[in-house]
Coordinates of C-alpha atoms in Angstrom, one line a residue:
Chain A
M1 CA 0.0 0.0 0.0
P2 CA 1.5 3.4 -0.8
S3 CA 2.3 5.7 2.2
W4 CA 0.3 8.7 2.8
I5 CA 3.1 10.4 4.7
E6 CA 6.8 9.7 4.0
I7 CA 9.5 11.1 6.0
N8 CA 13.1 10.5 5.0
G9 CA 16.4 11.4 6.8
L10 CA 14.7 14.3 8.6
Q11 CA 17.0 16.5 10.7
K12 CA 16.6 19.6 12.7
S13 CA 18.8 21.5 15.1
L14 CA 17.3 23.8 17.8
D15 CA 19.7 25.4 20.2
D16 CA 21.5 22.4 21.8
F17 CA 18.8 19.9 20.7
Q18 CA 19.4 17.7 17.6
L19 CA 16.5 15.9 16.0
G20 CA 17.0 13.0 13.7
P21 CA 17.9 11.6 11.3
I22 CA 14.2 10.4 11.3
S23 CA 12.7 8.2 8.7
L24 CA 8.9 7.1 9.0
A25 CA 6.1 6.2 6.8
I26 CA 2.4 6.3 7.6
E27 CA 0.0 3.9 5.8
P28 CA -3.7 4.5 5.4
G29 CA -5.9 2.5 7.9
T30 CA -3.3 2.7 10.8
I31 CA -2.8 4.4 14.0
T32 CA 0.9 5.2 14.7
A33 CA 1.9 6.3 18.2
L34 CA 5.0 8.4 18.8
V35 CA 6.4 7.4 22.1
G36 CA 9.5 9.0 23.8
N37 CA 10.8 10.6 27.0
N38 CA 10.1 14.3 27.5
G39 CA 12.2 16.3 25.1
S40 CA 12.6 13.4 22.7
G41 CA 11.5 15.5 19.8
K42 CA 8.0 14.3 19.2
S43 CA 6.3 17.7 19.1
T44 CA 9.1 19.1 16.9
L45 CA 8.6 16.1 14.4
L46 CA 4.9 16.9 14.2
K47 CA 5.6 20.6 13.6
L48 CA 7.9 19.8 10.8
V49 CA 5.2 17.4 9.2
M50 CA 2.7 20.4 9.5
N51 CA 5.4 22.7 7.8
L52 CA 5.3 24.9 10.9
A53 CA 9.1 24.8 11.1
N54 CA 11.8 24.2 8.5
A55 CA 13.9 21.1 8.5
D56 CA 17.8 21.4 8.1
A57 CA 18.0 18.3 6.0
G58 CA 15.8 15.4 4.8
T59 CA 12.3 15.4 3.2
I60 CA 8.6 15.0 4.1
E61 CA 6.1 14.1 1.5
V62 CA 2.3 14.2 2.2
F63 CA 0.1 12.6 -0.3
G64 CA 2.9 12.8 -2.7
E65 CA 3.5 16.6 -2.2
T66 CA 6.5 18.1 -0.5
A67 CA 5.4 19.5 2.8
A68 CA 8.0 22.2 2.8
G69 CA 6.7 23.6 -0.5
K70 CA 4.7 26.8 -1.2
D71 CA 1.6 25.0 -2.1
E72 CA -0.1 23.8 1.1
S73 CA -3.3 22.4 -0.4
W74 CA -2.3 19.1 1.2
K75 CA -3.2 20.7 4.5
Q76 CA -6.9 20.1 3.6
K77 CA -6.1 16.4 4.2
L78 CA -4.4 16.8 7.6
A79 CA -5.8 18.0 10.9
F80 CA -3.4 18.9 13.6
H81 CA -4.3 19.0 17.3
P82 CA -1.4 20.6 18.9
Q83 CA -0.4 20.2 22.6
K84 CA -0.5 24.0 23.1
I85 CA -2.8 26.1 21.1
I86 CA -1.7 29.7 20.5
G87 CA -4.1 32.5 19.4
W88 CA -7.4 31.0 20.4
D89 CA -7.8 32.5 23.9
A90 CA -9.8 35.6 22.9
Y91 CA -12.4 33.6 20.9
T92 CA -15.4 31.7 22.1
G93 CA -16.1 28.1 20.9
T94 CA -18.9 29.3 18.6
T95 CA -16.6 31.9 16.9
L96 CA -13.7 29.2 16.7
K97 CA -16.2 26.7 15.1
E98 CA -17.2 29.2 12.4
M99 CA -13.7 30.1 11.6
I100 CA -12.5 26.5 11.3
S101 CA -15.6 24.9 9.7
S102 CA -15.3 27.5 6.8
L103 CA -11.8 26.3 6.0
Y104 CA -12.9 22.7 5.7
G105 CA -15.2 21.7 2.9
E106 CA -16.0 18.3 4.4
W107 CA -16.8 19.8 7.9
D108 CA -19.1 17.4 10.0
E109 CA -21.5 19.6 11.8
A110 CA -23.4 16.6 13.4
L111 CA -20.3 15.1 14.8
F112 CA -19.2 18.5 16.2
E113 CA -22.6 18.9 17.9
R114 CA -22.3 15.3 19.3
M115 CA -18.9 16.0 20.7
V116 CA -20.1 19.3 22.4
G117 CA -22.9 17.3 23.9
L118 CA -20.8 14.4 25.1
F119 CA -18.1 16.6 26.5
D120 CA -20.6 19.3 27.9
I121 CA -18.5 22.1 26.2
P122 CA -19.7 25.8 26.9
L123 CA -19.5 27.2 23.5
D124 CA -20.2 30.9 24.7
K125 CA -17.1 31.1 26.9
R126 CA -13.8 32.5 25.6
F127 CA -11.2 29.7 25.0
G128 CA -8.8 31.4 27.4
K129 CA -11.3 31.2 30.3
L130 CA -11.8 27.4 29.9
S131 CA -10.0 24.8 32.2
Q132 CA -7.2 22.9 30.5
G133 CA -9.4 19.7 30.3
M134 CA -12.3 21.8 28.6
Q135 CA -9.8 23.4 26.2
Q136 CA -8.6 20.0 25.2
K137 CA -12.1 18.8 24.6
L138 CA -13.1 21.8 22.5
S139 CA -9.8 21.5 20.5
L140 CA -10.7 17.8 19.8
A141 CA -14.3 18.8 18.9
L142 CA -12.8 21.2 16.4
A143 CA -10.3 18.6 14.9
L144 CA -12.3 15.4 14.3
P145 CA -15.1 17.0 12.4
R146 CA -12.7 18.4 9.9
N147 CA -13.0 15.1 8.2
T148 CA -9.5 14.9 6.9
E149 CA -7.7 11.7 5.8
V150 CA -5.0 12.2 8.5
L151 CA -5.4 13.4 12.1
I152 CA -2.2 14.3 14.0
L153 CA -2.9 14.4 17.7
D154 CA -0.2 15.7 20.1
E155 CA -1.0 14.6 23.6
P156 CA -4.8 14.6 23.1
T157 CA -5.8 13.0 26.4
A158 CA -3.4 14.4 29.0
F159 CA -6.0 16.5 30.8
L160 CA -9.2 14.5 30.1
D161 CA -11.1 12.9 33.0
I162 CA -11.7 9.1 32.8
P163 CA -15.2 9.2 31.1
S164 CA -14.1 11.7 28.6
K165 CA -11.1 9.6 27.7
R166 CA -13.5 6.7 27.0
H167 CA -15.7 8.9 25.0
F168 CA -12.8 10.2 23.0
M169 CA -11.5 6.7 22.3
D170 CA -14.9 5.5 21.1
L171 CA -15.3 8.8 18.9
L172 CA -11.8 8.1 17.3
I173 CA -12.6 4.5 16.6
D174 CA -15.9 5.4 14.9
W175 CA -14.0 8.1 13.0
M176 CA -11.3 5.7 11.8
D177 CA -14.2 3.3 10.8
A178 CA -16.1 5.9 8.7
K179 CA -13.6 5.9 5.9
E180 CA -9.9 5.1 5.0
R181 CA -7.9 7.2 7.5
A182 CA -4.8 7.4 9.4
V183 CA -3.8 8.7 12.9
I184 CA -0.4 9.9 14.2
I185 CA -0.7 10.3 18.1
T186 CA 1.8 11.2 20.8
S187 CA 0.8 10.1 24.3
H188 CA 2.3 9.3 27.6
Q189 CA -0.9 7.4 28.5
T190 CA -0.3 3.7 28.2
D191 CA -4.0 3.1 27.8
D192 CA -3.9 5.1 24.6
L193 CA -1.1 3.0 23.3
R194 CA -2.7 -0.4 24.3
K195 CA -6.1 0.3 22.9
L196 CA -5.3 2.6 19.9
A197 CA -1.9 1.9 18.5
D198 CA -1.1 -0.4 15.6
Y199 CA 2.5 0.8 15.3
I200 CA 4.8 2.3 17.8
F201 CA 7.6 4.7 16.8
V202 CA 10.0 5.1 19.7
M203 CA 12.2 8.2 20.1
R204 CA 14.8 9.1 22.7
D205 CA 16.7 12.4 22.9
G206 CA 15.8 13.3 19.3
K207 CA 16.9 9.9 17.9
A208 CA 14.6 7.2 16.4
I209 CA 15.0 4.0 18.5
G210 CA 12.7 1.8 16.4
H211 CA 9.4 1.5 14.7
Y212 CA 7.4 -1.6 15.7
E213 CA 4.2 -3.4 15.2
K214 CA 2.5 -3.6 18.6
E215 CA 2.4 -7.5 18.7
A216 CA 5.8 -7.9 17.3
L217 CA 7.2 -5.6 20.1
L218 CA 5.3 -7.4 22.7
E219 CA 6.5 -10.8 21.5
S220 CA 10.1 -9.8 21.4
Y221 CA 10.5 -9.6 25.1
R222 CA 9.9 -12.2 27.8
R223 CA 10.5 -12.8 31.4
Y224 CA 11.7 -16.1 32.8
W225 CA 11.7 -17.5 36.3
L226 CA 14.4 -20.1 36.8
D227 CA 15.3 -22.6 39.4
R228 CA 18.9 -21.1 39.3
L229 CA 20.4 -18.2 37.7
P230 CA 23.4 -19.0 35.4
D231 CA 26.6 -17.2 36.4
G232 CA 27.5 -15.9 33.0
S233 CA 25.3 -13.6 30.9
V234 CA 22.5 -15.3 29.0
P235 CA 21.9 -14.6 25.3
G236 CA 19.4 -11.8 25.0
E237 CA 19.6 -11.0 28.6
M238 CA 18.5 -7.4 29.4
S239 CA 18.3 -7.5 33.1
R240 CA 18.2 -10.0 36.0
D241 CA 16.7 -10.0 39.5
R242 CA 16.9 -12.7 41.9
Q243 CA 15.4 -15.8 40.0
Q244 CA 14.3 -13.7 37.2
I245 CA 15.7 -12.8 33.7
I246 CA 14.3 -10.5 31.2
S247 CA 15.1 -11.4 27.6
G248 CA 15.0 -9.1 24.6
D249 CA 15.5 -12.2 22.3
P250 CA 13.3 -15.1 23.6
A251 CA 14.3 -17.6 20.9
A252 CA 18.0 -17.2 21.7
T253 CA 17.4 -17.3 25.5
E254 CA 15.2 -20.4 25.3
H255 CA 17.7 -22.2 23.1
Y256 CA 20.5 -21.4 25.8
F257 CA 18.3 -22.7 28.7
A258 CA 17.6 -26.0 26.7
V259 CA 21.3 -26.6 25.9
Q260 CA 22.5 -25.7 29.5
N261 CA 19.7 -27.8 31.0
I262 CA 18.3 -24.8 33.0
T263 CA 14.7 -25.3 34.1
V264 CA 12.2 -22.6 33.4
I265 CA 9.8 -22.5 36.2
D266 CA 7.5 -20.0 34.6
H267 CA 7.6 -17.4 31.8
A268 CA 5.4 -14.3 30.9
A269 CA 5.2 -11.6 28.5
L270 CA 6.1 -8.1 29.5
D271 CA 3.5 -5.3 29.3
L272 CA 4.0 -2.4 26.9
E273 CA 4.8 0.0 29.7
E274 CA 7.7 -2.2 30.9
I275 CA 9.0 -2.6 27.2
I276 CA 8.9 1.1 26.6
D277 CA 10.7 1.8 29.8
L278 CA 13.4 -0.6 28.7
L279 CA 13.7 1.1 25.3
L280 CA 13.9 4.5 26.8
K281 CA 16.7 3.6 29.3
Chain B
M1 CA -18.3 -6.9 23.2
L2 CA -17.3 -10.5 22.3
P3 CA -16.4 -12.9 25.0
I4 CA -12.8 -13.4 23.8
R5 CA -9.9 -13.7 26.2
L6 CA -6.5 -13.6 24.9
S7 CA -3.6 -15.2 26.8
K8 CA -0.5 -13.1 26.2
E9 CA 1.5 -15.7 28.2
S10 CA 0.7 -18.4 25.5
R11 CA 3.0 -19.3 22.8
E12 CA 0.1 -19.6 20.5
P13 CA 0.1 -16.6 18.1
I14 CA -2.6 -14.0 19.0
Y15 CA -4.3 -14.1 15.6
H16 CA -4.7 -17.9 16.0
Q17 CA -6.3 -17.5 19.5
I18 CA -8.7 -15.0 18.1
E19 CA -9.7 -17.3 15.2
K20 CA -10.0 -20.4 17.4
Q21 CA -12.3 -18.5 19.9
L22 CA -14.4 -17.0 17.2
K23 CA -14.9 -20.5 15.5
A24 CA -15.8 -22.0 18.9
L25 CA -18.5 -19.3 19.4
I26 CA -19.8 -19.8 15.9
A27 CA -19.7 -23.6 16.0
G28 CA -21.2 -23.7 19.5
G29 CA -24.3 -21.6 18.2
H30 CA -23.5 -18.6 20.5
L31 CA -22.9 -16.5 17.3
T32 CA -25.7 -17.3 14.8
A33 CA -25.6 -16.8 11.1
G34 CA -26.1 -13.1 10.2
T35 CA -24.9 -11.7 13.6
P36 CA -22.8 -8.5 12.9
L37 CA -19.2 -8.8 14.1
P38 CA -17.3 -5.7 15.4
S39 CA -15.3 -3.7 12.9
I40 CA -11.6 -4.7 12.8
R41 CA -10.8 -1.3 14.4
A42 CA -13.3 -1.7 17.2
L43 CA -12.2 -5.3 18.0
S44 CA -8.6 -4.0 18.0
K45 CA -9.5 -1.5 20.7
D46 CA -11.5 -4.0 22.8
L47 CA -8.8 -6.7 22.6
E48 CA -5.9 -4.2 22.7
I49 CA -4.5 -5.9 19.6
S50 CA -3.3 -4.1 16.4
V51 CA -5.6 -4.0 13.4
I52 CA -2.8 -5.8 11.6
T53 CA -3.4 -8.8 13.6
I54 CA -7.3 -8.7 13.8
R55 CA -7.3 -8.2 9.9
R56 CA -5.3 -11.4 9.6
A57 CA -7.8 -13.3 11.8
Y58 CA -10.8 -12.0 10.0
Q59 CA -9.2 -12.9 6.6
D60 CA -8.4 -16.4 7.7
L61 CA -12.0 -16.9 9.1
E62 CA -13.4 -15.5 5.8
A63 CA -11.4 -17.8 3.7
Q64 CA -12.5 -20.7 5.9
G65 CA -16.1 -19.7 5.4
F66 CA -17.0 -18.7 9.0
I67 CA -17.6 -15.0 8.3
E68 CA -18.6 -12.9 5.4
T69 CA -17.8 -9.2 4.6
A70 CA -20.4 -7.2 2.7
H71 CA -18.9 -4.2 1.2
G72 CA -19.9 -1.2 3.2
K73 CA -22.0 -3.2 5.5
G74 CA -19.4 -4.8 7.7
T75 CA -18.6 -8.3 8.7
Y76 CA -21.2 -11.0 9.6
V77 CA -21.3 -14.5 10.9
A78 CA -21.8 -16.8 7.8
E79 CA -24.2 -19.7 7.4
I80 CA -21.9 -22.7 8.1
K81 CA -22.5 -26.4 7.3
D82 CA -23.1 -28.7 10.2
V83 CA -20.0 -30.8 9.0
L84 CA -17.9 -27.7 9.7
K85 CA -19.5 -27.1 13.1
Q86 CA -18.8 -30.7 14.0
E87 CA -15.1 -30.3 12.8
V88 CA -14.6 -27.3 15.2
K89 CA -16.3 -29.0 18.1
T90 CA -14.2 -32.2 17.5
A91 CA -11.0 -30.2 17.2
S92 CA -11.8 -28.3 20.4
V93 CA -12.5 -31.5 22.4
S94 CA -9.4 -33.3 20.9
E95 CA -7.3 -30.3 22.0
S96 CA -8.3 -30.5 25.6
F97 CA -7.7 -34.3 25.6
E98 CA -4.3 -33.6 24.1
R99 CA -3.5 -31.3 26.9
A100 CA -4.6 -33.7 29.6
I101 CA -2.6 -36.4 28.0
E102 CA 0.5 -34.3 28.0
T103 CA 0.0 -33.7 31.7
A104 CA -0.3 -37.2 32.3
R105 CA 2.7 -38.1 30.3
S106 CA 4.8 -35.5 32.2
Y107 CA 4.0 -37.6 35.4
D108 CA 4.9 -40.8 33.5
Y109 CA 1.4 -42.4 33.6
S110 CA 0.9 -45.3 31.3
D111 CA -1.9 -45.4 28.8
E112 CA -3.8 -47.9 31.0
E113 CA -3.5 -45.6 34.0
M114 CA -4.7 -42.6 32.0
T115 CA -7.7 -44.6 30.7
A116 CA -8.6 -45.6 34.2
I117 CA -8.6 -42.0 35.4
F118 CA -10.7 -41.1 32.4
H119 CA -13.2 -43.8 33.1
A120 CA -13.3 -42.9 36.8
I121 CA -14.1 -39.3 36.0
L122 CA -16.9 -40.5 33.7
E123 CA -18.3 -42.7 36.5
K124 CA -18.1 -39.9 39.0
R125 CA -20.1 -37.5 36.7
K126 CA -22.7 -40.2 35.9
K127 CA -23.4 -40.3 39.7
G128 CA -24.0 -36.7 39.5
E129 CA -21.1 -36.0 41.8

């Protein structure tokens, strides 16, 4: 399947921070989560995709068009929900909706109204007067109804309460099901990753650590409880603690146990959070 | 939500676990012909499994005739032949016996001893214990 977004060898220097080189492709029908420590460059990467900053090297193509070009008509196909919104404070929800809906030919008024009802958003208040959670809800209600092919969400659920998080997930699932679409999401909420992500792109201090399909990532780690820990290091070993070994290469580890006649008392998969923690160390 | 429970500890691939459990629900008559199934994306969220894996399970089930996809209408449980239902049931029972036999073998039980235990259990159930 041809990619909708293709990032190749992207680099950017900001003061003493160096992003990249980053290469990443986004396929239709998928949700890709960008995961990394604070300051890993996720938001910078998203800004570069939206052509809100200039790269020092590398290319970004969005639906075959170069994102850094003068012609930004591709932006009709991408909706961006930034972490921090600048310039909305003085406007009410109603005014913001009128401004934004007029820019998108496919604007879904019914979906907007549904989200306003679900999230109980006061449209007559100025954006700057709303709580962080309410600002996030309004901003999401102004993002999904744009009906773009791609939705880029930078920390969309950080300030949402538990029922709103659930509503948001259900809305996003319906939105993905309505037609062929793709989502790029950054999140520190493991629930978002577990329930939404198909692919996980891990970044650490500006560098790409890896791009994984979720199950493949989960299957590439395993924890073993042994009757005795071998003295030397075990193939694939990432850490050990008392009778326990965590392996990043289960096949090699199990082969070694078999050859060395080491009895495995029990074994278990790691959860996503533990794996990400290992990757970000 | 479908009553599917995945074991992430098992070495059996996740797509295979999904296929097997859906087949069992269909063959056991819990999901009847024409029942709509969740979309790939919705099931992916419920089971916390990527759409890539769910799609694979759905494609396999469709190829084997258990489910059907009507364009624009989603996925439904297909009308399946009794022979196929029987196959699934037999396969599921065989698998449970296989596991029991494996446990018995690991304790070095002979075939005769195993058969004796099997008959003892049947007797016990007959008495309604």
